PDB file of N, CA and C in Angstrom:
ATOM      1  N   MET A   1       0.718  -1.038   0.259  1.00 95.00           N
ATOM      2  CA  MET A   1      -0.113   0.408  -0.389  1.00 95.00           C
ATOM      3  C   MET A   1       0.888   0.998   0.166  1.00 95.00           C
ATOM      4  N   LEU A   2       0.869   2.407  -0.776  1.00 96.00           N
ATOM      5  CA  LEU A   2       1.861   3.169  -0.844  1.00 96.00           C
ATOM      6  C   LEU A   2       1.293   4.311   0.250  1.00 96.00           C
ATOM      7  N   ILE A   3       2.465   4.773   0.581  1.00 98.00           N
ATOM      8  CA  ILE A   3       2.462   5.593   1.868  1.00 98.00           C
ATOM      9  C   ILE A   3       3.344   6.908   1.739  1.00 98.00           C
ATOM     10  N   THR A   4       2.768   8.206   2.462  1.00 96.00           N
ATOM     11  CA  THR A   4       4.004   9.131   1.930  1.00 96.00           C
ATOM     12  C   THR A   4       4.968   9.184   3.285  1.00 96.00           C
ATOM     13  N   ALA A   5       6.096   9.150   2.872  1.00 97.00           N
ATOM     14  CA  ALA A   5       7.245   9.352   4.354  1.00 97.00           C
ATOM     15  C   ALA A   5       8.077  10.383   4.383  1.00 97.00           C
ATOM     16  N   ILE A   6       8.662  10.308   5.632  1.00 95.00           N
ATOM     17  CA  ILE A   6       9.596  11.566   5.696  1.00 95.00           C
ATOM     18  C   ILE A   6      10.885  10.496   6.023  1.00 95.00           C
ATOM     19  N   ALA A   7      12.540  11.276   4.851  1.00 93.00           N
ATOM     20  CA  ALA A   7      13.699  10.426   5.870  1.00 93.00           C
ATOM     21  C   ALA A   7      14.542  11.341   5.688  1.00 93.00           C
ATOM     22  N   PRO A   8      15.129  11.705   7.135  1.00 89.00           N
ATOM     23  CA  PRO A   8      15.946  13.372   6.416  1.00 89.00           C
ATOM     24  C   PRO A   8      17.374  13.819   5.736  1.00 89.00           C
ATOM     25  N   VAL A   9      17.905  11.785   5.658  1.00 86.00           N
ATOM     26  CA  VAL A   9      18.629  12.095   4.548  1.00 86.00           C
ATOM     27  C   VAL A   9      18.056  10.569   3.338  1.00 86.00           C
ATOM     28  N   PRO A  10      18.109  10.911   2.131  1.00 79.00           N
ATOM     29  CA  PRO A  10      17.670  10.090   1.361  1.00 79.00           C
ATOM     30  C   PRO A  10      17.857   8.084   1.385  1.00 79.00           C
ATOM     31  N   ASP A  11      18.977   8.438   1.529  1.00 81.00           N
ATOM     32  CA  ASP A  11      18.809   6.352   2.101  1.00 81.00           C
ATOM     33  C   ASP A  11      18.655   5.939   3.225  1.00 81.00           C
ATOM     34  N   ASP A  12      18.376   7.210   4.151  1.00 89.00           N
ATOM     35  CA  ASP A  12      17.713   6.789   5.996  1.00 89.00           C
ATOM     36  C   ASP A  12      16.255   5.855   6.026  1.00 89.00           C
ATOM     37  N   PRO A  13      16.425   5.396   7.345  1.00 94.00           N
ATOM     38  CA  PRO A  13      14.352   4.954   7.389  1.00 94.00           C
ATOM     39  C   PRO A  13      14.216   6.824   7.855  1.00 94.00           C
ATOM     40  N   PRO A  14      12.743   5.847   7.232  1.00 96.00           N
ATOM     41  CA  PRO A  14      12.504   7.235   7.698  1.00 96.00           C
ATOM     42  C   PRO A  14      11.695   7.617   9.009  1.00 96.00           C
ATOM     43  N   VAL A  15      11.486   8.924   8.889  1.00 97.00           N
ATOM     44  CA  VAL A  15      11.581   9.102  10.596  1.00 97.00           C
ATOM     45  C   VAL A  15       9.887   9.643  10.864  1.00 97.00           C
ATOM     46  N   GLN A  16       8.792   9.963  10.138  1.00 98.00           N
ATOM     47  CA  GLN A  16       7.925   9.684  10.337  1.00 98.00           C
ATOM     48  C   GLN A  16       6.919   9.419   9.281  1.00 98.00           C
ATOM     49  N   PHE A  17       5.603   8.369   8.852  1.00 98.00           N
ATOM     50  CA  PHE A  17       5.063   8.155   7.591  1.00 98.00           C
ATOM     51  C   PHE A  17       3.657   8.670   7.662  1.00 98.00           C
ATOM     52  N   THR A  18       3.079   8.755   6.925  1.00 98.00           N
ATOM     53  CA  THR A  18       1.827   8.717   6.396  1.00 98.00           C
ATOM     54  C   THR A  18       1.005   7.831   5.341  1.00 98.00           C
ATOM     55  N   TRP A  19      -0.302   6.881   6.445  1.00 97.00           N
ATOM     56  CA  TRP A  19      -0.601   5.873   6.236  1.00 97.00           C
ATOM     57  C   TRP A  19      -2.349   6.294   6.730  1.00 97.00           C
ATOM     58  N   ASP A  20      -3.844   5.653   5.555  1.00 95.00           N
ATOM     59  CA  ASP A  20      -4.885   6.313   5.587  1.00 95.00           C
ATOM     60  C   ASP A  20      -4.759   6.987   6.418  1.00 95.00           C
ATOM     61  N   GLY A  21      -4.492   8.886   6.101  1.00 96.00           N
ATOM     62  CA  GLY A  21      -4.894   9.970   6.812  1.00 96.00           C
ATOM     63  C   GLY A  21      -4.107   9.703   8.034  1.00 96.00           C
ATOM     64  N   LYS A  22      -3.330   8.403   8.499  1.00 98.00           N
ATOM     65  CA  LYS A  22      -2.921   9.349   9.763  1.00 98.00           C
ATOM     66  C   LYS A  22      -1.282   9.622   9.570  1.00 98.00           C
ATOM     67  N   THR A  23      -0.469   9.732  10.535  1.00 98.00           N
ATOM     68  CA  THR A  23       1.000   9.857  10.941  1.00 98.00           C
ATOM     69  C   THR A  23       1.232   9.793  11.989  1.00 98.00           C
ATOM     70  N   HIS A  24       2.483   8.652  11.898  1.00 98.00           N
ATOM     71  CA  HIS A  24       2.791   7.796  12.626  1.00 98.00           C
ATOM     72  C   HIS A  24       4.027   8.283  12.384  1.00 98.00           C
ATOM     73  N   ARG A  25       4.704   9.252  14.071  1.00 98.00           N
ATOM     74  CA  ARG A  25       6.175   9.797  14.206  1.00 98.00           C
ATOM     75  C   ARG A  25       6.838   8.299  14.200  1.00 98.00           C
ATOM     76  N   LEU A  26       8.341   8.306  14.632  1.00 98.00           N
ATOM     77  CA  LEU A  26       8.948   6.611  14.832  1.00 98.00           C
ATOM     78  C   LEU A  26       9.884   6.784  15.850  1.00 98.00           C
ATOM     79  N   ARG A  27      10.446   5.782  16.415  1.00 98.00           N
ATOM     80  CA  ARG A  27      10.284   6.300  17.571  1.00 98.00           C
ATOM     81  C   ARG A  27      11.769   5.584  17.569  1.00 98.00           C
ATOM     82  N   TRP A  28      11.904   4.483  16.824  1.00 97.00           N
ATOM     83  CA  TRP A  28      12.927   3.299  16.123  1.00 97.00           C
ATOM     84  C   TRP A  28      12.755   2.712  14.932  1.00 97.00           C
ATOM     85  N   ALA A  29      14.152   2.347  14.676  1.00 97.00           N
ATOM     86  CA  ALA A  29      13.855   1.838  12.762  1.00 97.00           C
ATOM     87  C   ALA A  29      15.244   0.796  12.839  1.00 97.00           C
ATOM     88  N   THR A  30      14.864  -0.384  11.613  1.00 95.00           N
ATOM     89  CA  THR A  30      15.928  -0.362  11.908  1.00 95.00           C
ATOM     90  C   THR A  30      15.754  -1.003  10.369  1.00 95.00           C
ATOM     91  N   GLY A  31      16.839  -0.885   9.363  1.00 92.00           N
ATOM     92  CA  GLY A  31      17.410  -1.171   8.267  1.00 92.00           C
ATOM     93  C   GLY A  31      18.117  -0.650   8.264  1.00 92.00           C
ATOM     94  N   PRO A  32      18.341  -0.340   6.322  1.00 93.00           N
ATOM     95  CA  PRO A  32      17.593  -1.108   5.214  1.00 93.00           C
ATOM     96  C   PRO A  32      18.126  -2.692   5.578  1.00 93.00           C
ATOM     97  N   GLU A  33      17.032  -3.266   5.058  1.00 93.00           N
ATOM     98  CA  GLU A  33      17.469  -5.104   4.225  1.00 93.00           C
ATOM     99  C   GLU A  33      17.027  -5.068   3.389  1.00 93.00           C
ATOM    100  N   ARG A  34      18.090  -4.545   1.669  1.00 90.00           N
ATOM    101  CA  ARG A  34      17.929  -4.167   0.289  1.00 90.00           C
ATOM    102  C   ARG A  34      17.811  -5.896  -0.673  1.00 90.00           C
ATOM    103  N   ILE A  35      16.941  -5.519  -0.928  1.00 86.00           N
ATOM    104  CA  ILE A  35      16.398  -6.741  -1.731  1.00 86.00           C
ATOM    105  C   ILE A  35      16.773  -6.118  -3.490  1.00 86.00           C
ATOM    106  N   ALA A  36      17.442  -7.329  -4.121  1.00 76.00           N
ATOM    107  CA  ALA A  36      17.417  -6.680  -5.975  1.00 76.00           C
ATOM    108  C   ALA A  36      17.177  -7.548  -6.526  1.00 76.00           C
ATOM    109  N   ARG A  37      16.731  -7.888  -7.503  1.00 69.00           N
ATOM    110  CA  ARG A  37      16.557  -8.743  -9.005  1.00 69.00           C
ATOM    111  C   ARG A  37      17.994  -9.619  -9.012  1.00 69.00           C
ATOM    112  N   ASP A  38      18.007 -10.530  -9.102  1.00 67.00           N
ATOM    113  CA  ASP A  38      18.919 -11.145  -9.205  1.00 67.00           C
ATOM    114  C   ASP A  38      19.875 -11.546 -10.388  1.00 67.00           C
ATOM    115  N   TRP A  39      20.805 -10.263 -10.720  1.00 59.00           N
ATOM    116  CA  TRP A  39      21.078  -9.503 -11.888  1.00 59.00           C
ATOM    117  C   TRP A  39      21.405 -10.059 -12.688  1.00 59.00           C
ATOM    118  N   TRP A  40      22.205 -11.989 -12.027  1.00 61.00           N
ATOM    119  CA  TRP A  40      22.575 -13.297 -13.296  1.00 61.00           C
ATOM    120  C   TRP A  40      21.631 -13.643 -13.978  1.00 61.00           C
ATOM    121  N   ALA A  41      20.401 -13.274 -13.296  1.00 62.00           N
ATOM    122  CA  ALA A  41      19.342 -14.630 -14.164  1.00 62.00           C
ATOM    123  C   ALA A  41      18.577 -13.498 -15.298  1.00 62.00           C
ATOM    124  N   HIS A  42      18.861 -11.922 -15.040  1.00 60.00           N
ATOM    125  CA  HIS A  42      17.787 -11.528 -15.776  1.00 60.00           C
ATOM    126  C   HIS A  42      18.543 -10.951 -16.274  1.00 60.00           C
ATOM    127  N   PRO A  43      18.670 -10.232 -18.230  1.00 60.00           N
ATOM    128  CA  PRO A  43      19.016  -9.445 -18.579  1.00 60.00           C
ATOM    129  C   PRO A  43      18.359  -8.210 -18.597  1.00 60.00           C
ATOM    130  N   HIS A  44      19.374  -7.135 -18.247  1.00 61.00           N
ATOM    131  CA  HIS A  44      19.077  -5.885 -19.184  1.00 61.00           C
ATOM    132  C   HIS A  44      17.883  -5.312 -19.130  1.00 61.00           C
ATOM    133  N   ASP A  45      16.488  -4.774 -18.480  1.00 60.00           N
ATOM    134  CA  ASP A  45      15.428  -4.437 -19.461  1.00 60.00           C
ATOM    135  C   ASP A  45      15.202  -3.660 -19.706  1.00 60.00           C
ATOM    136  N   PRO A  46      15.786  -2.307 -20.780  1.00 57.00           N
ATOM    137  CA  PRO A  46      16.372  -1.115 -20.551  1.00 57.00           C
ATOM    138  C   PRO A  46      14.616  -0.206 -20.565  1.00 57.00           C
ATOM    139  N   THR A  47      13.442  -0.939 -21.284  1.00 57.00           N
ATOM    140  CA  THR A  47      12.273  -0.339 -19.987  1.00 57.00           C
ATOM    141  C   THR A  47      12.185   0.307 -18.428  1.00 57.00           C
ATOM    142  N   ARG A  48      12.895  -0.016 -18.200  1.00 54.00           N
ATOM    143  CA  ARG A  48      13.107  -0.987 -16.263  1.00 54.00           C
ATOM    144  C   ARG A  48      14.024  -0.497 -15.609  1.00 54.00           C
ATOM    145  N   PRO A  49      14.259   0.854 -15.488  1.00 54.00           N
ATOM    146  CA  PRO A  49      15.651   0.999 -14.609  1.00 54.00           C
ATOM    147  C   PRO A  49      16.042   0.172 -13.815  1.00 54.00           C
ATOM    148  N   GLU A  50      16.764  -0.143 -13.534  1.00 54.00           N
ATOM    149  CA  GLU A  50      17.646  -1.071 -12.332  1.00 54.00           C
ATOM    150  C   GLU A  50      16.947  -0.501 -10.978  1.00 54.00           C
ATOM    151  N   ALA A  51      17.072   0.745 -10.895  1.00 53.00           N
ATOM    152  CA  ALA A  51      17.168   1.499  -9.292  1.00 53.00           C
ATOM    153  C   ALA A  51      15.644   1.130  -9.386  1.00 53.00           C
ATOM    154  N   GLU A  52      14.686   0.698  -9.706  1.00 56.00           N
ATOM    155  CA  GLU A  52      13.372   0.933  -9.797  1.00 56.00           C
ATOM    156  C   GLU A  52      13.320  -1.067  -9.247  1.00 56.00           C
ATOM    157  N   LYS A  53      14.492  -1.486  -9.500  1.00 72.00           N
ATOM    158  CA  LYS A  53      13.987  -3.261  -9.181  1.00 72.00           C
ATOM    159  C   LYS A  53      14.149  -3.094  -7.529  1.00 72.00           C
ATOM    160  N   ILE A  54      15.486  -2.223  -7.179  1.00 84.00           N
ATOM    161  CA  ILE A  54      15.749  -2.408  -5.683  1.00 84.00           C
ATOM    162  C   ILE A  54      14.518  -2.136  -4.657  1.00 84.00           C
ATOM    163  N   ARG A  55      14.629  -2.513  -3.729  1.00 91.00           N
ATOM    164  CA  ARG A  55      14.032  -2.414  -2.855  1.00 91.00           C
ATOM    165  C   ARG A  55      15.097  -2.240  -1.028  1.00 91.00           C
ATOM    166  N   ASP A  56      14.301  -1.342  -0.124  1.00 93.00           N
ATOM    167  CA  ASP A  56      15.186  -1.427   0.794  1.00 93.00           C
ATOM    168  C   ASP A  56      14.079  -1.375   1.924  1.00 93.00           C
ATOM    169  N   TYR A  57      14.028  -2.477   2.892  1.00 96.00           N
ATOM    170  CA  TYR A  57      12.910  -3.022   4.030  1.00 96.00           C
ATOM    171  C   TYR A  57      13.497  -2.160   5.018  1.00 96.00           C
ATOM    172  N   TYR A  58      13.161  -1.685   6.147  1.00 97.00           N
ATOM    173  CA  TYR A  58      13.343  -1.395   7.298  1.00 97.00           C
ATOM    174  C   TYR A  58      12.303  -1.690   8.448  1.00 97.00           C
ATOM    175  N   GLN A  59      11.961  -2.271   9.843  1.00 98.00           N
ATOM    176  CA  GLN A  59      11.192  -2.585  10.211  1.00 98.00           C
ATOM    177  C   GLN A  59      11.199  -1.615  11.212  1.00 98.00           C
ATOM    178  N   VAL A  60       9.834  -0.370  11.400  1.00 98.00           N
ATOM    179  CA  VAL A  60       9.749   0.831  12.322  1.00 98.00           C
ATOM    180  C   VAL A  60       8.853   0.697  13.463  1.00 98.00           C
ATOM    181  N   GLU A  61       8.760   0.897  14.669  1.00 98.00           N
ATOM    182  CA  GLU A  61       7.780   1.405  15.873  1.00 98.00           C
ATOM    183  C   GLU A  61       7.892   2.858  16.205  1.00 98.00           C
ATOM    184  N   ASP A  62       6.654   2.849  15.947  1.00 98.00           N
ATOM    185  CA  ASP A  62       6.376   4.666  16.184  1.00 98.00           C
ATOM    186  C   ASP A  62       5.768   4.902  17.558  1.00 98.00           C
ATOM    187  N   MET A  63       5.442   6.044  18.241  1.00 98.00           N
ATOM    188  CA  MET A  63       5.519   6.130  19.711  1.00 98.00           C
ATOM    189  C   MET A  63       4.375   5.526  20.000  1.00 98.00           C
ATOM    190  N   GLU A  64       3.607   5.110  19.624  1.00 97.00           N
ATOM    191  CA  GLU A  64       2.458   4.307  20.261  1.00 97.00           C
ATOM    192  C   GLU A  64       2.519   3.072  20.300  1.00 97.00           C
ATOM    193  N   ALA A  65       4.060   2.890  19.867  1.00 98.00           N
ATOM    194  CA  ALA A  65       4.250   1.383  20.359  1.00 98.00           C
ATOM    195  C   ALA A  65       4.104   0.102  19.143  1.00 98.00           C
ATOM    196  N   ALA A  66       3.366   1.009  17.906  1.00 98.00           N
ATOM    197  CA  ALA A  66       2.957  -0.038  16.610  1.00 98.00           C
ATOM    198  C   ALA A  66       3.575  -0.129  15.686  1.00 98.00           C
ATOM    199  N   ARG A  67       3.915  -1.596  15.438  1.00 98.00           N
ATOM    200  CA  ARG A  67       4.949  -2.102  14.565  1.00 98.00           C
ATOM    201  C   ARG A  67       4.477  -1.989  13.106  1.00 98.00           C
ATOM    202  N   PHE A  68       5.372  -1.736  12.018  1.00 98.00           N
ATOM    203  CA  PHE A  68       5.250  -1.863  11.014  1.00 98.00           C
ATOM    204  C   PHE A  68       7.123  -1.949  10.056  1.00 98.00           C
ATOM    205  N   TRP A  69       6.248  -2.760   8.751  1.00 98.00           N
ATOM    206  CA  TRP A  69       7.064  -3.281   8.385  1.00 98.00           C
ATOM    207  C   TRP A  69       7.186  -1.987   6.803  1.00 98.00           C
ATOM    208  N   LEU A  70       8.166  -1.576   6.083  1.00 98.00           N
ATOM    209  CA  LEU A  70       8.074  -0.630   4.828  1.00 98.00           C
ATOM    210  C   LEU A  70       8.954  -1.281   4.130  1.00 98.00           C
ATOM    211  N   PHE A  71       9.035  -0.442   2.962  1.00 96.00           N
ATOM    212  CA  PHE A  71       9.720  -0.572   2.075  1.00 96.00           C
ATOM    213  C   PHE A  71      10.274   0.505   1.252  1.00 96.00           C
ATOM    214  N   ARG A  72      10.734   0.983   0.699  1.00 94.00           N
ATOM    215  CA  ARG A  72      11.369   2.114  -0.382  1.00 94.00           C
ATOM    216  C   ARG A  72      11.710   1.355  -1.916  1.00 94.00           C
ATOM    217  N   ALA A  73      11.020   1.972  -2.991  1.00 90.00           N
ATOM    218  CA  ALA A  73      11.305   1.158  -3.807  1.00 90.00           C
ATOM    219  C   ALA A  73      12.161   2.106  -4.867  1.00 90.00           C
ATOM    220  N   GLY A  74      13.116   1.897  -5.291  1.00 84.00           N
ATOM    221  CA  GLY A  74      13.650   2.425  -6.609  1.00 84.00           C
ATOM    222  C   GLY A  74      14.686   3.231  -5.647  1.00 84.00           C
ATOM    223  N   LEU A  75      15.690   4.538  -6.243  1.00 79.00           N
ATOM    224  CA  LEU A  75      16.550   4.787  -5.057  1.00 79.00           C
ATOM    225  C   LEU A  75      16.246   6.147  -5.684  1.00 79.00           C
ATOM    226  N   HIS A  76      17.505   7.067  -5.097  1.00 75.00           N
ATOM    227  CA  HIS A  76      17.396   8.647  -5.275  1.00 75.00           C
ATOM    228  C   HIS A  76      18.268   8.702  -6.436  1.00 75.00           C
ATOM    229  N   GLU A  77      18.122   8.999  -7.444  1.00 72.00           N
ATOM    230  CA  GLU A  77      19.167   9.375  -9.174  1.00 72.00           C
ATOM    231  C   GLU A  77      18.205   9.773  -9.505  1.00 72.00           C
ATOM    232  N   GLY A  78      19.256  10.990  -9.477  1.00 69.00           N
ATOM    233  CA  GLY A  78      19.209  12.237 -10.868  1.00 69.00           C
ATOM    234  C   GLY A  78      17.461  12.847 -10.438  1.00 69.00           C
ATOM    235  N   VAL A  79      16.548  12.800 -11.640  1.00 67.00           N
ATOM    236  CA  VAL A  79      15.193  13.782 -10.807  1.00 67.00           C
ATOM    237  C   VAL A  79      14.322  12.168 -10.091  1.00 67.00           C
ATOM    238  N   ALA A  80      14.424  11.386 -10.154  1.00 73.00           N
ATOM    239  CA  ALA A  80      13.966  10.062  -9.588  1.00 73.00           C
ATOM    240  C   ALA A  80      13.633  10.135  -7.709  1.00 73.00           C
ATOM    241  N   VAL A  81      12.291  10.314  -8.141  1.00 81.00           N
ATOM    242  CA  VAL A  81      11.963   9.902  -5.969  1.00 81.00           C
ATOM    243  C   VAL A  81      11.263   8.816  -5.905  1.00 81.00           C
ATOM    244  N   PRO A  82      12.294   7.608  -5.337  1.00 88.00           N
ATOM    245  CA  PRO A  82      11.710   6.116  -4.927  1.00 88.00           C
ATOM    246  C   PRO A  82      10.302   6.415  -4.070  1.00 88.00           C
ATOM    247  N   ARG A  83       8.969   5.382  -4.078  1.00 92.00           N
ATOM    248  CA  ARG A  83       7.705   5.605  -3.714  1.00 92.00           C
ATOM    249  C   ARG A  83       8.000   4.479  -1.972  1.00 92.00           C
ATOM    250  N   TRP A  84       7.490   4.799  -0.976  1.00 95.00           N
ATOM    251  CA  TRP A  84       7.168   4.487   0.409  1.00 95.00           C
ATOM    252  C   TRP A  84       6.185   3.917  -0.359  1.00 95.00           C
ATOM    253  N   TYR A  85       5.725   2.045   0.540  1.00 97.00           N
ATOM    254  CA  TYR A  85       5.114   1.584   0.925  1.00 97.00           C
ATOM    255  C   TYR A  85       5.049   0.869   1.797  1.00 97.00           C
ATOM    256  N   LEU A  86       3.614   0.742   2.357  1.00 98.00           N
ATOM    257  CA  LEU A  86       3.748  -0.073   3.982  1.00 98.00           C
ATOM    258  C   LEU A  86       3.641  -1.360   3.217  1.00 98.00           C
ATOM    259  N   HIS A  87       4.610  -2.565   3.686  1.00 97.00           N
ATOM    260  CA  HIS A  87       4.076  -4.141   3.244  1.00 97.00           C
ATOM    261  C   HIS A  87       3.842  -4.751   4.493  1.00 97.00           C
ATOM    262  N   GLY A  88       3.734  -4.808   5.538  1.00 97.00           N
ATOM    263  CA  GLY A  88       3.157  -5.145   6.668  1.00 97.00           C
ATOM    264  C   GLY A  88       3.184  -4.740   8.119  1.00 97.00           C
ATOM    265  N   LEU A  89       2.341  -5.157   8.832  1.00 97.00           N
ATOM    266  CA  LEU A  89       2.206  -4.716  10.545  1.00 97.00           C
ATOM    267  C   LEU A  89       2.757  -6.172  11.062  1.00 97.00           C
ATOM    268  N   PHE A  90       3.592  -5.709  11.813  1.00 95.00           N
ATOM    269  CA  PHE A  90       3.462  -6.496  12.958  1.00 95.00           C
ATOM    270  C   PHE A  90       2.748  -7.197  14.244  1.00 95.00           C
ATOM    271  N   ALA A  91       2.917  -8.458  14.741  1.00 85.00           N
ATOM    272  CA  ALA A  91       1.427  -7.751  15.528  1.00 85.00           C
ATOM    273  C   ALA A  91       2.150  -8.274  17.133  1.00 85.00           C
TER     274      ALA A  91
END
């Protein structure tokens, strides 16, 4: 699910995110854990830049102790702005 996130530095974990109209200020975050396509098994696809295939995953906790699994798809390159997503919730 697409979210809006704010990170102080492009490759840092977010300090807050907004999901479903609610802003979550974060107490802590771990990560990133980078997931990328296996470069040896897939030929280069010129219609889809490699940066869009990279995902950085973060486990985060907000000030109310709710835990989330977020990821950033893509890298900050030139004018490209990566998108943030909510991947899941921790019980």
